[in-house]
Amino acid sequence: MKLIVGLGNPGRTYAKTRHNLGFMLLDKMAGIYGTDFSGRLFKAFIAEGTVRFPSSEGMISKKIVLAKPQTYMNLSGESVCPLIKWYKAELNNILVICDDFNLPVGTLRFRGKGSSGGHNGLKSIINLLGTSDFPRLRIGIGNAQYGDAADYVLSHISDRDMDLFSTVIDKAAEGVDVFIKSGIEEAMGNYNRNFLPDEKSSE
């Protein structure tokens, strides 16, 4: 099985902020896989489903669990760590999705492991899990025109910028699907790049 975690903050106030791209991507994934967030478990909204796809050995079925922690970003580990234990998920079969202030807008960065990079959600998970050895997907939100990271990541996305992020979310959804079916290396090889024109991604 694959446990896909999207990080964000709960409530309408934060719904269309850059810090909630993890939630937005999981909503997209739920639509693709024909499931919904009707479950509640360990302070998270849960959507469960099954992905079927062909392989050299015939058709394969994999269970997927999509999770949106409702703890607020800096306490994400309080939800994610119990979920990992509950589903008995091996660390290489989880994927944590978050925004990244240090990547240009439009950039996707899959990694098999790594530091928090200053992201409070990842930091919480790493601290409570006791390891940083789990796959993650960072979605670039840029920071060129802003000095204060907290104000920027919690600012609402304009309609114009939402069009850009919608394009990136579509590509990220493709990458997550590849991770589910083929693993982190395949996702890294095909989706670790910027998906917007240079003049837009630099904003």
PDB file of C-alpha atoms in Angstrom:
ATOM      1  CA  MET A   1       0.000   0.000   0.000  1.00  0.00           C
ATOM      2  CA  LYS A   2       0.956   3.647  -0.433  1.00  0.00           C
ATOM      3  CA  LEU A   3       0.294   6.364   2.132  1.00  0.00           C
ATOM      4  CA  ILE A   4       0.210   9.799   0.491  1.00  0.00           C
ATOM      5  CA  VAL A   5       0.188  12.732   2.932  1.00  0.00           C
ATOM      6  CA  GLY A   6      -0.543  16.296   1.881  1.00  0.00           C
ATOM      7  CA  LEU A   7       0.423  18.990   4.381  1.00  0.00           C
ATOM      8  CA  GLY A   8      -1.569  22.153   5.057  1.00  0.00           C
ATOM      9  CA  ASN A   9      -3.620  24.074   7.589  1.00  0.00           C
ATOM     10  CA  PRO A  10      -7.302  23.316   8.288  1.00  0.00           C
ATOM     11  CA  GLY A  11     -10.195  25.717   7.800  1.00  0.00           C
ATOM     12  CA  ARG A  12     -11.449  28.137   5.161  1.00  0.00           C
ATOM     13  CA  THR A  13      -9.037  30.861   6.238  1.00  0.00           C
ATOM     14  CA  TYR A  14      -6.095  28.891   4.847  1.00  0.00           C
ATOM     15  CA  ALA A  15      -7.842  27.053   2.008  1.00  0.00           C
ATOM     16  CA  LYS A  16      -6.296  29.022  -0.869  1.00  0.00           C
ATOM     17  CA  THR A  17      -2.879  29.818   0.582  1.00  0.00           C
ATOM     18  CA  ARG A  18       0.473  28.613  -0.720  1.00  0.00           C
ATOM     19  CA  HIS A  19       1.019  26.599   2.456  1.00  0.00           C
ATOM     20  CA  ASN A  20      -1.962  24.426   1.477  1.00  0.00           C
ATOM     21  CA  LEU A  21      -0.719  23.126  -1.860  1.00  0.00           C
ATOM     22  CA  GLY A  22      -0.395  19.681  -0.283  1.00  0.00           C
ATOM     23  CA  PHE A  23      -4.139  19.677   0.434  1.00  0.00           C
ATOM     24  CA  MET A  24      -4.926  20.936  -3.074  1.00  0.00           C
ATOM     25  CA  LEU A  25      -2.886  18.185  -4.678  1.00  0.00           C
ATOM     26  CA  LEU A  26      -4.561  15.480  -2.592  1.00  0.00           C
ATOM     27  CA  ASP A  27      -7.991  16.795  -3.565  1.00  0.00           C
ATOM     28  CA  LYS A  28      -6.865  16.381  -7.168  1.00  0.00           C
ATOM     29  CA  MET A  29      -5.625  12.846  -6.497  1.00  0.00           C
ATOM     30  CA  ALA A  30      -8.889  11.865  -4.797  1.00  0.00           C
ATOM     31  CA  GLY A  31     -10.767  12.896  -7.935  1.00  0.00           C
ATOM     32  CA  ILE A  32      -8.418  10.924 -10.161  1.00  0.00           C
ATOM     33  CA  TYR A  33      -8.796   7.756  -8.100  1.00  0.00           C
ATOM     34  CA  GLY A  34     -12.534   8.109  -7.562  1.00  0.00           C
ATOM     35  CA  THR A  35     -12.475   8.425  -3.784  1.00  0.00           C
ATOM     36  CA  ASP A  36     -13.295  11.127  -1.231  1.00  0.00           C
ATOM     37  CA  PHE A  37     -12.226  12.300   2.198  1.00  0.00           C
ATOM     38  CA  SER A  38     -15.072  10.680   4.120  1.00  0.00           C
ATOM     39  CA  GLY A  39     -12.799   9.037   6.703  1.00  0.00           C
ATOM     40  CA  ARG A  40     -11.417  10.537   9.910  1.00  0.00           C
ATOM     41  CA  LEU A  41      -8.426   9.028  11.660  1.00  0.00           C
ATOM     42  CA  PHE A  42      -5.711  10.401  13.956  1.00  0.00           C
ATOM     43  CA  LYS A  43      -6.650  14.052  13.381  1.00  0.00           C
ATOM     44  CA  ALA A  44      -6.655  13.633   9.603  1.00  0.00           C
ATOM     45  CA  PHE A  45      -9.173  13.492   6.772  1.00  0.00           C
ATOM     46  CA  ILE A  46      -8.711  10.135   5.034  1.00  0.00           C
ATOM     47  CA  ALA A  47      -9.569   8.898   1.532  1.00  0.00           C
ATOM     48  CA  GLU A  48      -8.922   5.261   0.670  1.00  0.00           C
ATOM     49  CA  GLY A  49      -8.917   3.647  -2.751  1.00  0.00           C
ATOM     50  CA  THR A  50      -7.346   1.108  -5.058  1.00  0.00           C
ATOM     51  CA  VAL A  51      -5.166   1.715  -8.091  1.00  0.00           C
ATOM     52  CA  ARG A  52      -5.092  -0.943 -10.823  1.00  0.00           C
ATOM     53  CA  PHE A  53      -2.512  -0.861 -13.577  1.00  0.00           C
ATOM     54  CA  PRO A  54      -0.790  -3.241 -15.998  1.00  0.00           C
ATOM     55  CA  SER A  55       2.707  -4.592 -15.466  1.00  0.00           C
ATOM     56  CA  SER A  56       4.945  -7.249 -16.959  1.00  0.00           C
ATOM     57  CA  GLU A  57       3.327  -9.680 -14.515  1.00  0.00           C
ATOM     58  CA  GLY A  58      -0.239  -8.745 -15.440  1.00  0.00           C
ATOM     59  CA  MET A  59      -2.654  -6.389 -13.692  1.00  0.00           C
ATOM     60  CA  ILE A  60      -1.537  -5.094 -10.296  1.00  0.00           C
ATOM     61  CA  SER A  61      -3.758  -3.622  -7.580  1.00  0.00           C
ATOM     62  CA  LYS A  62      -2.368  -1.306  -4.905  1.00  0.00           C
ATOM     63  CA  LYS A  63      -4.234   0.172  -1.971  1.00  0.00           C
ATOM     64  CA  ILE A  64      -3.763   3.898  -1.553  1.00  0.00           C
ATOM     65  CA  VAL A  65      -4.484   6.069   1.457  1.00  0.00           C
ATOM     66  CA  LEU A  66      -4.627   9.845   1.043  1.00  0.00           C
ATOM     67  CA  ALA A  67      -4.317  11.817   4.285  1.00  0.00           C
ATOM     68  CA  LYS A  68      -4.767  15.519   5.075  1.00  0.00           C
ATOM     69  CA  PRO A  69      -3.664  16.200   8.691  1.00  0.00           C
ATOM     70  CA  GLN A  70      -5.897  18.726  10.481  1.00  0.00           C
ATOM     71  CA  THR A  71      -3.427  19.556  13.260  1.00  0.00           C
ATOM     72  CA  TYR A  72      -2.051  22.772  11.739  1.00  0.00           C
ATOM     73  CA  MET A  73       1.230  22.627   9.912  1.00  0.00           C
ATOM     74  CA  ASN A  74       3.725  22.762  12.789  1.00  0.00           C
ATOM     75  CA  LEU A  75       2.064  19.759  14.496  1.00  0.00           C
ATOM     76  CA  SER A  76       1.748  17.549  11.405  1.00  0.00           C
ATOM     77  CA  GLY A  77       3.783  14.759  12.985  1.00  0.00           C
ATOM     78  CA  GLU A  78       1.119  14.232  15.651  1.00  0.00           C
ATOM     79  CA  SER A  79      -1.167  12.959  12.898  1.00  0.00           C
ATOM     80  CA  VAL A  80       1.261  11.467  10.380  1.00  0.00           C
ATOM     81  CA  CYS A  81       3.252   9.260  12.759  1.00  0.00           C
ATOM     82  CA  PRO A  82       0.194   7.443  14.195  1.00  0.00           C
ATOM     83  CA  LEU A  83      -1.111   6.977  10.641  1.00  0.00           C
ATOM     84  CA  ILE A  84       2.129   5.316   9.578  1.00  0.00           C
ATOM     85  CA  LYS A  85       1.883   2.907  12.510  1.00  0.00           C
ATOM     86  CA  TRP A  86      -1.839   2.239  12.006  1.00  0.00           C
ATOM     87  CA  TYR A  87      -1.431   1.323   8.347  1.00  0.00           C
ATOM     88  CA  LYS A  88       1.867  -0.461   9.018  1.00  0.00           C
ATOM     89  CA  ALA A  89       3.346   1.500   6.147  1.00  0.00           C
ATOM     90  CA  GLU A  90       6.994   1.005   5.305  1.00  0.00           C
ATOM     91  CA  LEU A  91       8.763   4.346   5.079  1.00  0.00           C
ATOM     92  CA  ASN A  92       9.612   3.915   1.393  1.00  0.00           C
ATOM     93  CA  ASN A  93       5.869   3.559   0.714  1.00  0.00           C
ATOM     94  CA  ILE A  94       4.860   6.927   2.126  1.00  0.00           C
ATOM     95  CA  LEU A  95       5.050  10.263   0.335  1.00  0.00           C
ATOM     96  CA  VAL A  96       4.784  13.596   2.149  1.00  0.00           C
ATOM     97  CA  ILE A  97       3.787  16.553  -0.020  1.00  0.00           C
ATOM     98  CA  CYS A  98       4.476  20.166   0.952  1.00  0.00           C
ATOM     99  CA  ASP A  99       5.164  23.628  -0.417  1.00  0.00           C
ATOM    100  CA  ASP A 100       8.735  24.928  -0.640  1.00  0.00           C
ATOM    101  CA  PHE A 101       9.601  28.600  -0.168  1.00  0.00           C
ATOM    102  CA  ASN A 102      13.103  28.045  -1.563  1.00  0.00           C
ATOM    103  CA  LEU A 103      12.101  26.552  -4.934  1.00  0.00           C
ATOM    104  CA  PRO A 104      10.923  28.647  -7.902  1.00  0.00           C
ATOM    105  CA  VAL A 105       7.234  28.604  -8.700  1.00  0.00           C
ATOM    106  CA  GLY A 106       6.471  25.629 -10.918  1.00  0.00           C
ATOM    107  CA  THR A 107       9.316  23.433  -9.707  1.00  0.00           C
ATOM    108  CA  LEU A 108       8.661  19.906  -8.448  1.00  0.00           C
ATOM    109  CA  ARG A 109      11.272  18.141  -6.344  1.00  0.00           C
ATOM    110  CA  PHE A 110      10.810  14.481  -5.435  1.00  0.00           C
ATOM    111  CA  ARG A 111      13.346  13.107  -2.948  1.00  0.00           C
ATOM    112  CA  GLY A 112      13.773   9.746  -1.254  1.00  0.00           C
ATOM    113  CA  LYS A 113      14.917  11.365   1.999  1.00  0.00           C
ATOM    114  CA  GLY A 114      16.420  14.573   3.348  1.00  0.00           C
ATOM    115  CA  SER A 115      16.238  17.351   5.901  1.00  0.00           C
ATOM    116  CA  SER A 116      13.205  19.485   6.691  1.00  0.00           C
ATOM    117  CA  GLY A 117      14.687  22.367   4.723  1.00  0.00           C
ATOM    118  CA  GLY A 118      13.117  24.688   7.294  1.00  0.00           C
ATOM    119  CA  HIS A 119       9.581  23.475   6.579  1.00  0.00           C
ATOM    120  CA  ASN A 120       7.699  23.228   9.880  1.00  0.00           C
ATOM    121  CA  GLY A 121       5.464  20.377   8.748  1.00  0.00           C
ATOM    122  CA  LEU A 122       8.385  18.216   7.683  1.00  0.00           C
ATOM    123  CA  LYS A 123      10.262  19.223  10.820  1.00  0.00           C
ATOM    124  CA  SER A 124       7.403  17.990  13.029  1.00  0.00           C
ATOM    125  CA  ILE A 125       7.200  14.655  11.199  1.00  0.00           C
ATOM    126  CA  ILE A 126      10.967  14.105  11.322  1.00  0.00           C
ATOM    127  CA  ASN A 127      11.158  14.955  15.031  1.00  0.00           C
ATOM    128  CA  LEU A 128       8.371  12.572  16.062  1.00  0.00           C
ATOM    129  CA  LEU A 129       9.223   9.826  13.595  1.00  0.00           C
ATOM    130  CA  GLY A 130      12.899   9.918  14.581  1.00  0.00           C
ATOM    131  CA  THR A 131      14.146   9.765  11.003  1.00  0.00           C
ATOM    132  CA  SER A 132      14.166  11.804   7.808  1.00  0.00           C
ATOM    133  CA  ASP A 133      14.414   8.711   5.610  1.00  0.00           C
ATOM    134  CA  PHE A 134      11.059   8.923   3.865  1.00  0.00           C
ATOM    135  CA  PRO A 135      10.076  10.153   0.368  1.00  0.00           C
ATOM    136  CA  ARG A 136       8.705  13.631  -0.065  1.00  0.00           C
ATOM    137  CA  LEU A 137       7.532  15.959  -2.829  1.00  0.00           C
ATOM    138  CA  ARG A 138       8.242  19.663  -2.542  1.00  0.00           C
ATOM    139  CA  ILE A 139       6.221  22.083  -4.698  1.00  0.00           C
ATOM    140  CA  GLY A 140       7.979  25.368  -5.361  1.00  0.00           C
ATOM    141  CA  ILE A 141       6.151  28.559  -4.427  1.00  0.00           C
ATOM    142  CA  GLY A 142       9.017  31.055  -4.945  1.00  0.00           C
ATOM    143  CA  ASN A 143      10.088  33.914  -2.697  1.00  0.00           C
ATOM    144  CA  ALA A 144      11.672  36.487  -5.012  1.00  0.00           C
ATOM    145  CA  GLN A 145       9.529  39.469  -3.997  1.00  0.00           C
ATOM    146  CA  TYR A 146       8.982  38.680  -0.335  1.00  0.00           C
ATOM    147  CA  GLY A 147      11.155  38.971   2.743  1.00  0.00           C
ATOM    148  CA  ASP A 148       8.996  37.308   5.395  1.00  0.00           C
ATOM    149  CA  ALA A 149       8.406  33.628   4.731  1.00  0.00           C
ATOM    150  CA  ALA A 150       5.502  33.242   7.170  1.00  0.00           C
ATOM    151  CA  ASP A 151       3.499  36.105   5.639  1.00  0.00           C
ATOM    152  CA  TYR A 152       4.141  34.851   2.120  1.00  0.00           C
ATOM    153  CA  VAL A 153       3.269  31.169   2.573  1.00  0.00           C
ATOM    154  CA  LEU A 154       0.055  32.100   4.405  1.00  0.00           C
ATOM    155  CA  SER A 155      -0.998  34.703   1.839  1.00  0.00           C
ATOM    156  CA  HIS A 156      -3.911  33.940  -0.456  1.00  0.00           C
ATOM    157  CA  ILE A 157      -3.161  32.913  -4.022  1.00  0.00           C
ATOM    158  CA  SER A 158      -4.519  35.342  -6.626  1.00  0.00           C
ATOM    159  CA  ASP A 159      -6.698  34.057  -9.459  1.00  0.00           C
ATOM    160  CA  ARG A 160      -3.835  34.634 -11.890  1.00  0.00           C
ATOM    161  CA  ASP A 161      -1.356  32.699  -9.779  1.00  0.00           C
ATOM    162  CA  MET A 162      -3.914  29.972  -9.130  1.00  0.00           C
ATOM    163  CA  ASP A 163      -3.956  29.312 -12.876  1.00  0.00           C
ATOM    164  CA  LEU A 164      -0.198  28.735 -12.688  1.00  0.00           C
ATOM    165  CA  PHE A 165      -0.447  26.497  -9.643  1.00  0.00           C
ATOM    166  CA  SER A 166      -3.245  24.498 -11.271  1.00  0.00           C
ATOM    167  CA  THR A 167      -0.848  23.606 -14.071  1.00  0.00           C
ATOM    168  CA  VAL A 168       1.792  22.565 -11.548  1.00  0.00           C
ATOM    169  CA  ILE A 169      -0.717  20.542  -9.513  1.00  0.00           C
ATOM    170  CA  ASP A 170      -1.728  18.645 -12.657  1.00  0.00           C
ATOM    171  CA  LYS A 171       1.917  17.718 -13.284  1.00  0.00           C
ATOM    172  CA  ALA A 172       2.460  16.879  -9.622  1.00  0.00           C
ATOM    173  CA  ALA A 173      -0.541  14.534  -9.770  1.00  0.00           C
ATOM    174  CA  GLU A 174       1.103  12.730 -12.683  1.00  0.00           C
ATOM    175  CA  GLY A 175       4.298  12.441 -10.662  1.00  0.00           C
ATOM    176  CA  VAL A 176       2.521  11.071  -7.602  1.00  0.00           C
ATOM    177  CA  ASP A 177       0.794   8.504  -9.799  1.00  0.00           C
ATOM    178  CA  VAL A 178       4.224   7.424 -11.060  1.00  0.00           C
ATOM    179  CA  PHE A 179       5.465   7.180  -7.460  1.00  0.00           C
ATOM    180  CA  ILE A 180       2.513   4.958  -6.548  1.00  0.00           C
ATOM    181  CA  LYS A 181       3.009   2.667  -9.522  1.00  0.00           C
ATOM    182  CA  SER A 182       6.772   2.672  -9.994  1.00  0.00           C
ATOM    183  CA  GLY A 183       8.482   4.230  -6.957  1.00  0.00           C
ATOM    184  CA  ILE A 184      10.429   7.338  -6.021  1.00  0.00           C
ATOM    185  CA  GLU A 185      13.317   6.895  -8.472  1.00  0.00           C
ATOM    186  CA  GLU A 186      10.969   6.875 -11.450  1.00  0.00           C
ATOM    187  CA  ALA A 187       9.168   9.959 -10.150  1.00  0.00           C
ATOM    188  CA  MET A 188      12.474  11.766  -9.603  1.00  0.00           C
ATOM    189  CA  GLY A 189      13.723  10.900 -13.053  1.00  0.00           C
ATOM    190  CA  ASN A 190      10.651  12.185 -14.855  1.00  0.00           C
ATOM    191  CA  TYR A 191       9.258  15.022 -12.741  1.00  0.00           C
ATOM    192  CA  ASN A 192      12.121  16.822 -10.985  1.00  0.00           C
ATOM    193  CA  ARG A 193      11.999  19.998 -13.034  1.00  0.00           C
ATOM    194  CA  ASN A 194      10.152  23.259 -13.557  1.00  0.00           C
ATOM    195  CA  PHE A 195       6.894  23.030 -15.488  1.00  0.00           C
ATOM    196  CA  LEU A 196       6.359  26.760 -16.108  1.00  0.00           C
ATOM    197  CA  PRO A 197       8.007  29.184 -18.563  1.00  0.00           C
ATOM    198  CA  ASP A 198      11.046  30.949 -17.110  1.00  0.00           C
ATOM    199  CA  GLU A 199       9.386  34.365 -16.945  1.00  0.00           C
ATOM    200  CA  LYS A 200       6.550  32.935 -14.814  1.00  0.00           C
ATOM    201  CA  SER A 201       8.573  30.607 -12.599  1.00  0.00           C
ATOM    202  CA  SER A 202      10.875  33.443 -11.522  1.00  0.00           C
ATOM    203  CA  GLU A 203       8.040  35.463 -10.021  1.00  0.00           C
TER     204      GLU A 203
END
